[in-house]
Coordinates of C-alpha atoms in Angstrom, one line a residue:
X19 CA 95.5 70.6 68.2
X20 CA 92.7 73.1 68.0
X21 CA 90.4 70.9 69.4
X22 CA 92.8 70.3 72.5
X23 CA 93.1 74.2 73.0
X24 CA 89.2 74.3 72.9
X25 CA 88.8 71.4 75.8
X26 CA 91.7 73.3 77.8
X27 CA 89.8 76.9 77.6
X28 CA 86.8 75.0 78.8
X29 CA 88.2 73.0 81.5
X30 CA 90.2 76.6 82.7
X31 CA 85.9 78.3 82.7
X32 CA 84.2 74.7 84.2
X33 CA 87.4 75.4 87.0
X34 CA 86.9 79.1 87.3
X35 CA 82.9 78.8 88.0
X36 CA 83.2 75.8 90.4
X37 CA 86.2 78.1 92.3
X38 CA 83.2 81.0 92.3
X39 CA 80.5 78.4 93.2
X40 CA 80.6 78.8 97.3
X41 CA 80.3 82.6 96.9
X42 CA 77.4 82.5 95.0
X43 CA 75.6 80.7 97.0
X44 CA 76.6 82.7 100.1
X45 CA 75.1 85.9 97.8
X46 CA 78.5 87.1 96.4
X47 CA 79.9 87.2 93.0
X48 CA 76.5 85.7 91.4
X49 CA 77.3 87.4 88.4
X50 CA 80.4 86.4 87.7
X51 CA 79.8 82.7 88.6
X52 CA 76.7 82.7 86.2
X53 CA 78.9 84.4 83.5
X54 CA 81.6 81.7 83.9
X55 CA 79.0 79.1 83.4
X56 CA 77.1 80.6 80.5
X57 CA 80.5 81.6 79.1
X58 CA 81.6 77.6 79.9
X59 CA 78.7 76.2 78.9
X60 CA 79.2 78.1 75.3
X61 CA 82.9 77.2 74.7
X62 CA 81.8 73.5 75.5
X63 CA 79.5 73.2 72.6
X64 CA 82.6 74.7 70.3
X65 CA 84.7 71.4 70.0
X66 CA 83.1 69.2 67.2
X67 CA 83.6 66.0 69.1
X68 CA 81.1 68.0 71.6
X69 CA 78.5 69.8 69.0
X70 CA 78.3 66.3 67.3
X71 CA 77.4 64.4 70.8
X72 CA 74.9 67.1 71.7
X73 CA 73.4 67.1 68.6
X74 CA 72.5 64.3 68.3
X75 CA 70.9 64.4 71.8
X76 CA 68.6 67.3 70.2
X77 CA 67.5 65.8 67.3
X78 CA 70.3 65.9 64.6
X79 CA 69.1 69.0 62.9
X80 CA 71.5 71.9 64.2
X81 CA 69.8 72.5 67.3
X82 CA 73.1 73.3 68.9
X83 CA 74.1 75.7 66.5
X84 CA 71.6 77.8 67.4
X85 CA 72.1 77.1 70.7
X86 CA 75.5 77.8 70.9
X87 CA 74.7 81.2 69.4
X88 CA 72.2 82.1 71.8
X89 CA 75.2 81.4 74.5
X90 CA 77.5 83.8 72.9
X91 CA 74.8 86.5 72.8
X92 CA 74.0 86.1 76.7
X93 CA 77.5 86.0 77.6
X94 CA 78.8 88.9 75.9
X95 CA 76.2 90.6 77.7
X96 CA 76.8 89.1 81.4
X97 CA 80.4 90.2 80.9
X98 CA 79.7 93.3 80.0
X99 CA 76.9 93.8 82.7
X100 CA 80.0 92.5 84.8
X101 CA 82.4 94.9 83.9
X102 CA 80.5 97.8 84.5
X103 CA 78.7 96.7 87.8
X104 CA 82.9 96.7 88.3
X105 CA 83.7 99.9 87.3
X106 CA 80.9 102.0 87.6
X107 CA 80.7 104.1 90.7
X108 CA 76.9 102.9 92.2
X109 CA 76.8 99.9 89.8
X110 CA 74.3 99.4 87.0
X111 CA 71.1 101.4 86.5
X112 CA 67.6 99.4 86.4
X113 CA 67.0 101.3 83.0
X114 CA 70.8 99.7 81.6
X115 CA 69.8 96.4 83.0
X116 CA 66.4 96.8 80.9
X117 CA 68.0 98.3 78.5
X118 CA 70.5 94.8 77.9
X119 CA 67.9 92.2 78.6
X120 CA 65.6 94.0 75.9
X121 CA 68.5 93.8 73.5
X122 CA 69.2 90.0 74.4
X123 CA 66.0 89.3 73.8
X124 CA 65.5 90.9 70.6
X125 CA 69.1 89.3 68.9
X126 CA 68.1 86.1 70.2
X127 CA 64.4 86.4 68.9
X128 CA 65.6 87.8 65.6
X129 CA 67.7 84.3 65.3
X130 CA 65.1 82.5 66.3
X131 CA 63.2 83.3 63.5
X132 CA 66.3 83.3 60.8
X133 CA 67.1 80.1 62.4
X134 CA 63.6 78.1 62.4
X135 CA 62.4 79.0 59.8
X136 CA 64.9 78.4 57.4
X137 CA 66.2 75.0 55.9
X138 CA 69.4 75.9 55.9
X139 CA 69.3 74.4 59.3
X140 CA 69.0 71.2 57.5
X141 CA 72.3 70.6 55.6
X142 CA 74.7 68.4 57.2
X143 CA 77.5 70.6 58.5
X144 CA 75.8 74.4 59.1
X145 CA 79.3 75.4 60.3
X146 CA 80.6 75.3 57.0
X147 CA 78.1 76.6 54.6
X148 CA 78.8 79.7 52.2
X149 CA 77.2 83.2 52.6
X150 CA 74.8 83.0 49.1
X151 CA 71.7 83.2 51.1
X152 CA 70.4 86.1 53.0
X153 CA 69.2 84.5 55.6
X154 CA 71.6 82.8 56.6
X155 CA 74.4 85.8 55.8
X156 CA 72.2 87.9 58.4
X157 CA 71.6 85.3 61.0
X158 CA 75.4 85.2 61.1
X159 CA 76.0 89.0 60.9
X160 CA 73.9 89.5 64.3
X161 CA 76.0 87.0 66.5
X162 CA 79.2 89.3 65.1
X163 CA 77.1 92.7 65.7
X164 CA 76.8 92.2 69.2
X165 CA 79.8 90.8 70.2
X166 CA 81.2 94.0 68.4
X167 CA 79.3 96.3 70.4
X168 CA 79.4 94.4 73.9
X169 CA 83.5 94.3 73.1
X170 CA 83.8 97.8 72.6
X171 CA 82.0 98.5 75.7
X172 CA 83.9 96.6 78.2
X173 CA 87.2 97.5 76.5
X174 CA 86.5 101.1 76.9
X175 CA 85.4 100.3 80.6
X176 CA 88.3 98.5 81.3
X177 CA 90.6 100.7 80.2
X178 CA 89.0 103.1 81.5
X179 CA 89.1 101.4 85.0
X180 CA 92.9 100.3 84.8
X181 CA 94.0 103.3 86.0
X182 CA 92.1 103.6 89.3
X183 CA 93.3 99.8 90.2
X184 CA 96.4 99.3 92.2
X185 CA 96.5 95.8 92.9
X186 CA 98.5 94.0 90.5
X187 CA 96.6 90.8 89.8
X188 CA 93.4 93.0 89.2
X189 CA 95.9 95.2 86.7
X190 CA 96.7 91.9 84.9
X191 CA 92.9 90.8 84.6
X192 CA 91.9 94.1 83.2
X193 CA 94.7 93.8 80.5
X194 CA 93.9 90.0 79.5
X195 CA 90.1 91.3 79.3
X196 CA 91.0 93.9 76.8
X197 CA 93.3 91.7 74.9
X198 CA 90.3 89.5 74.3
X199 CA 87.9 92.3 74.0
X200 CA 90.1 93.2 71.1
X201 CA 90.4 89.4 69.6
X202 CA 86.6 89.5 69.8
X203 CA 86.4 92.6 68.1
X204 CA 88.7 91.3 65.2
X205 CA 86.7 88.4 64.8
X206 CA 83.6 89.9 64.2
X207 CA 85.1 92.9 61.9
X208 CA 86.3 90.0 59.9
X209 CA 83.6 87.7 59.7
X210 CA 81.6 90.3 59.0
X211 CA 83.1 92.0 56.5
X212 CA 84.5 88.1 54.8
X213 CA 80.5 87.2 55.1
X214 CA 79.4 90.4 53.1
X215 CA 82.7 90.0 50.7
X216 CA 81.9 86.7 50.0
X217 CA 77.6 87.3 49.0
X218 CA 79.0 89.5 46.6
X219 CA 81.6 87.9 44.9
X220 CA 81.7 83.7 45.5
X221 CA 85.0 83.7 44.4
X222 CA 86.4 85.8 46.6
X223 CA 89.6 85.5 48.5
X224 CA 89.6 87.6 51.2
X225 CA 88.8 84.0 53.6
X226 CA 91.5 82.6 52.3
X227 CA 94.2 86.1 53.4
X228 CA 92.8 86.9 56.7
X229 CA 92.5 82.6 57.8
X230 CA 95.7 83.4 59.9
X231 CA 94.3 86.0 61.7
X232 CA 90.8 85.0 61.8
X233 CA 91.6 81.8 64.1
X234 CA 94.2 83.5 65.8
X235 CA 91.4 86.2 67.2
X236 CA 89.0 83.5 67.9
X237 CA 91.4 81.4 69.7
X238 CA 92.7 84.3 71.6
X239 CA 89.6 85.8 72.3
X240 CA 87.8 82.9 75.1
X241 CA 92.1 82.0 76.3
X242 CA 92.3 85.8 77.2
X243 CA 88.8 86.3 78.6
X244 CA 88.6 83.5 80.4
X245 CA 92.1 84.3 81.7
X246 CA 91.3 87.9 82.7
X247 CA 88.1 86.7 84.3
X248 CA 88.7 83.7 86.1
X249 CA 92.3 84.8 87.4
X250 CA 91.3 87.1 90.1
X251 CA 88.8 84.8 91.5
X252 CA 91.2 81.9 91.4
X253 CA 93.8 84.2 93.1
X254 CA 91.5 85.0 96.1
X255 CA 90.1 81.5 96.6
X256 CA 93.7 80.4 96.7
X257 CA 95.1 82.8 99.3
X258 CA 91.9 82.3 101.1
X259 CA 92.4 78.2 101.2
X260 CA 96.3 79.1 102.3
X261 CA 94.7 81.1 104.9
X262 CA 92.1 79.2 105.9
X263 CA 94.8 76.3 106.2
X264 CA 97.3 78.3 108.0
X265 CA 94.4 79.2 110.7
X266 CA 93.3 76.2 111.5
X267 CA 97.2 74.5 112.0
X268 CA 97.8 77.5 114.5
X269 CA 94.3 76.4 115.9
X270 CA 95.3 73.3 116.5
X271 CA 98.9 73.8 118.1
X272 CA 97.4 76.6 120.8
X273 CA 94.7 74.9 122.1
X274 CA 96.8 72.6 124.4
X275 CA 97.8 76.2 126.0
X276 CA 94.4 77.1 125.9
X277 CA 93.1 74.2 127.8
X278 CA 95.2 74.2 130.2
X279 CA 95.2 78.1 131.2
X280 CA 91.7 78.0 130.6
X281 CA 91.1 75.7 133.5
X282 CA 92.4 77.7 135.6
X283 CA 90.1 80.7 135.0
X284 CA 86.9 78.9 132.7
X285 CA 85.3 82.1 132.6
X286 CA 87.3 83.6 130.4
X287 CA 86.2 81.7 128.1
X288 CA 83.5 81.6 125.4
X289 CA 82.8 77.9 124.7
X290 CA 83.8 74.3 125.8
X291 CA 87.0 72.1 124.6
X292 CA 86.0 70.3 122.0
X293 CA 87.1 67.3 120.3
X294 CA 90.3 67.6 117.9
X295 CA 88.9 66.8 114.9
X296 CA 86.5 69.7 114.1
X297 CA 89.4 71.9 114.7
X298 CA 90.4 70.2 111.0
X299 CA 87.0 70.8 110.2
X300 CA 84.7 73.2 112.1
X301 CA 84.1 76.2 110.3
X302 CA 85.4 79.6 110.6
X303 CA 88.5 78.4 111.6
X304 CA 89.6 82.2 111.8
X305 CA 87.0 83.6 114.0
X306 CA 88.2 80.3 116.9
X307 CA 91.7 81.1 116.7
X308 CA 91.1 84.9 117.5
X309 CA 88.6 84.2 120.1
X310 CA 91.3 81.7 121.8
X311 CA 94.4 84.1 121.2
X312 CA 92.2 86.8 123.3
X313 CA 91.0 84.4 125.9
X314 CA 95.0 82.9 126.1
X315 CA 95.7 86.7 126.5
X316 CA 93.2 87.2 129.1
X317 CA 94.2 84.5 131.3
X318 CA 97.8 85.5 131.2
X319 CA 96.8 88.7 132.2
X320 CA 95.0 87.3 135.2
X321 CA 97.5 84.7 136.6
X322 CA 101.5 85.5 135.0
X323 CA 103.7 82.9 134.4
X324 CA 107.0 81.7 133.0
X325 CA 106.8 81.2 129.1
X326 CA 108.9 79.0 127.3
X327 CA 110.5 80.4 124.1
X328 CA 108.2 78.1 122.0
X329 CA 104.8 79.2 123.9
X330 CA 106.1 83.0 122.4
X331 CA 107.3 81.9 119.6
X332 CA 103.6 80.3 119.2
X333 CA 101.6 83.4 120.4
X334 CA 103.3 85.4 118.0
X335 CA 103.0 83.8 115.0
X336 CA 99.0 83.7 115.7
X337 CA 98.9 87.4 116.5
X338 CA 100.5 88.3 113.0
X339 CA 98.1 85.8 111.6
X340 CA 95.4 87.5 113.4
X341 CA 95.9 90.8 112.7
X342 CA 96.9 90.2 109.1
X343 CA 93.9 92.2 107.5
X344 CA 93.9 94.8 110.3
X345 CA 97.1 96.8 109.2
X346 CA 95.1 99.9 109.2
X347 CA 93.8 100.0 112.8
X348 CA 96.6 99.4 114.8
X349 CA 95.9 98.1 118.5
X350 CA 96.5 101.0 121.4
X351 CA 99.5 100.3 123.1
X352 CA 100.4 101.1 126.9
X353 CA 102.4 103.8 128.6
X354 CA 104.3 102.6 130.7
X355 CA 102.6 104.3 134.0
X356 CA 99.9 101.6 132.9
X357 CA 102.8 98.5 132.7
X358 CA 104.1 99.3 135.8
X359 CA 107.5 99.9 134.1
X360 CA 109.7 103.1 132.2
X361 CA 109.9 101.8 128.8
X362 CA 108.3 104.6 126.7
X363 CA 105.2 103.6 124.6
X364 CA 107.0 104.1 121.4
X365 CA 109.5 101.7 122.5
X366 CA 107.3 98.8 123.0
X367 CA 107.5 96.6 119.7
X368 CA 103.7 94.9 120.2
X369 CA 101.2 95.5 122.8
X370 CA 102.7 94.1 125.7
X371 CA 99.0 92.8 126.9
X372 CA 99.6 90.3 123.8
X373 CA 102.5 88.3 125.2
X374 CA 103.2 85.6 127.8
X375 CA 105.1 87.1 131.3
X376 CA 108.4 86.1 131.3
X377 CA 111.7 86.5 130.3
X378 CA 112.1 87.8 126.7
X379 CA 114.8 85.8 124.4

């Protein structure tokens, strides 16, 4: 069962970073994307099925253990370099950027050292050893160190954040981020403290109490970050794919009335007909159905006719499409000295200039 929840976290990160993928390469989001995939990459080497087959790819001697430690270290701190490029007004100074890749550096050194040259490394299943050596006690107690302190400092940043945001999905990602801001923090507080309890006294039983809440925080902790993380971006590519789908069906049912008004007045317009089929696919669907509403506009302008109730029914389902994300800058409408007519300005429902001459339903 555990194992299940641990392929299903990853699958949700492997899905979130490949949603983030075309942004990144356009120049947006990099951070993010290459958090996801660290932060993937990291709960992917957590299933046993998983360590075992990579192991054994590295040599059989624990290599992934250290590996997988090394993940957590430069996750923690992408997220965190994350959420404050978020919330902080002017982003992240070159001297904090320094001052987190110095400290990555040093924890990941620091293990380097505990790690190869020990021989702990050696016994069979490193996951399950006791804390009765030093080494191996400290190697530990750095992983929990930082994700402690790279916890604390997104939680406070996001909570400090929350109230500024008033977009719900963005409300909901900051809560889900501090949820498993707080799982993390549990997790360390009590591996810490069980890894120090048990050095001291071997036959202690403070493993045994806190078990329940020890793998509740650490399966909490990658659900709820991942969650947080990955929901807004899978939000936005989402509406953007409904968008970009509902642009390019109203592409394709106005340019028959394109073609045929633009023959009549060809220079009006900005480029050639062109074949169906990259209307499916052509890109910037968007920016080709605005161009063609205004040219459609134009030409109606320039030689009225009778519209049918589906040709206004059509133009005005684009024009809400089109001027979806320009509620704030609303178009100028005309007196009516400039229609021609005595209907007051305030009395026209849409820019008369946007629809077909004719009788109105």
């Amino acid at each position: 069962m555990i194992v299940l929840l641990q392929l299903a976290v990853c699958s949700i990160l492997w899905l979130a970073a490949l949603f983030c993928l075309p942004s990144a390469i356009r120049g947006r989001r990099r951070l993010l994307f290459w958090f996801l995939a660290v932060f993937a990459l990291t709960m992917t080497l957590q299933p046993q099925p998983v360590y075992d087959a990579v192991d054994a790819v590295l040599g059989g001697v624990n290599t992934t253990f250290f590996l997988f430690h090394a993940t957590v270290i430069i996750a923690v701190a992408l997220m965190n370099s994350l959420v404050q490029l978020a919330t902080t007004e002017g982003g992240i100074s070159r001297a904090g950027r320094r001052s987190t890749v110095i400290a990555v550096i040093v924890v990941i050194g620091a293990q380097a050292v505990l790690f190869f040259g020990s021989d702990w490394r050696l016994t069979s299943d490193v996951r399950t050893m006791d804390f009765d050596r030093w080494d191996y006690t400290l190697y530990a107690i750095t992983t929990w160190f930082a994700l402690a302190y790279f916890a604390v400092s997104v939680l406070v940043a996001c909570l400090a954040d929350y109230p500024r945001q008033h977009r719900i999905v963005t409300r909901v990602s900051l809560a889900f981020v501090s949820l498993g801001c707080l799982a993390v923090l549990t997790y360390a507080v009590l591996s810490v403290w069980s890894a120090i309890d048990s050095s001291q006294d071997p036959h202690s039983t403070f493993t045994e109490s806190s078990r329940g809440v020890y793998f509740t925080a650490l399966l909490a902790a990658p659900i709820c970050v991942s969650i947080g993380l990955g929901l807004t971006t899978v939000v936005d590519a989402v509406a953007g794919a409904w968008r970009t789908g509902r642009d390019r069906v109203l592409l394709w049912r106005i340019t028959p009335l394109w073609e045929r008004l633009i023959e009549d007045s060809p220079e009006l317009s900005l480029e050639a007909a062109s074949p169906r089929l990259r209307l499916a696919f052509g890109r910037e669907p968007g920016a080709r159905l605005y161009r063609r509403y205004v040219e459609v506009r134009d030409s109606l302008l320039l030689h009225p006719r009778e519209a049918t109730a589906a040709e206004r029914a059509l133009l005005d389902a684009v024009e809400r499409q089109t001027h979806a994300d320009r509620t704030e800058t609303h178009p100028r409408r005309l007196t009516a000295a400039a229609t021609g007519g005595a209907t007051p300005a305030s009395a026209t429902p849409v820019p008369p200039t946007t629809r077909l001459r004719g009788p109105q339903p």
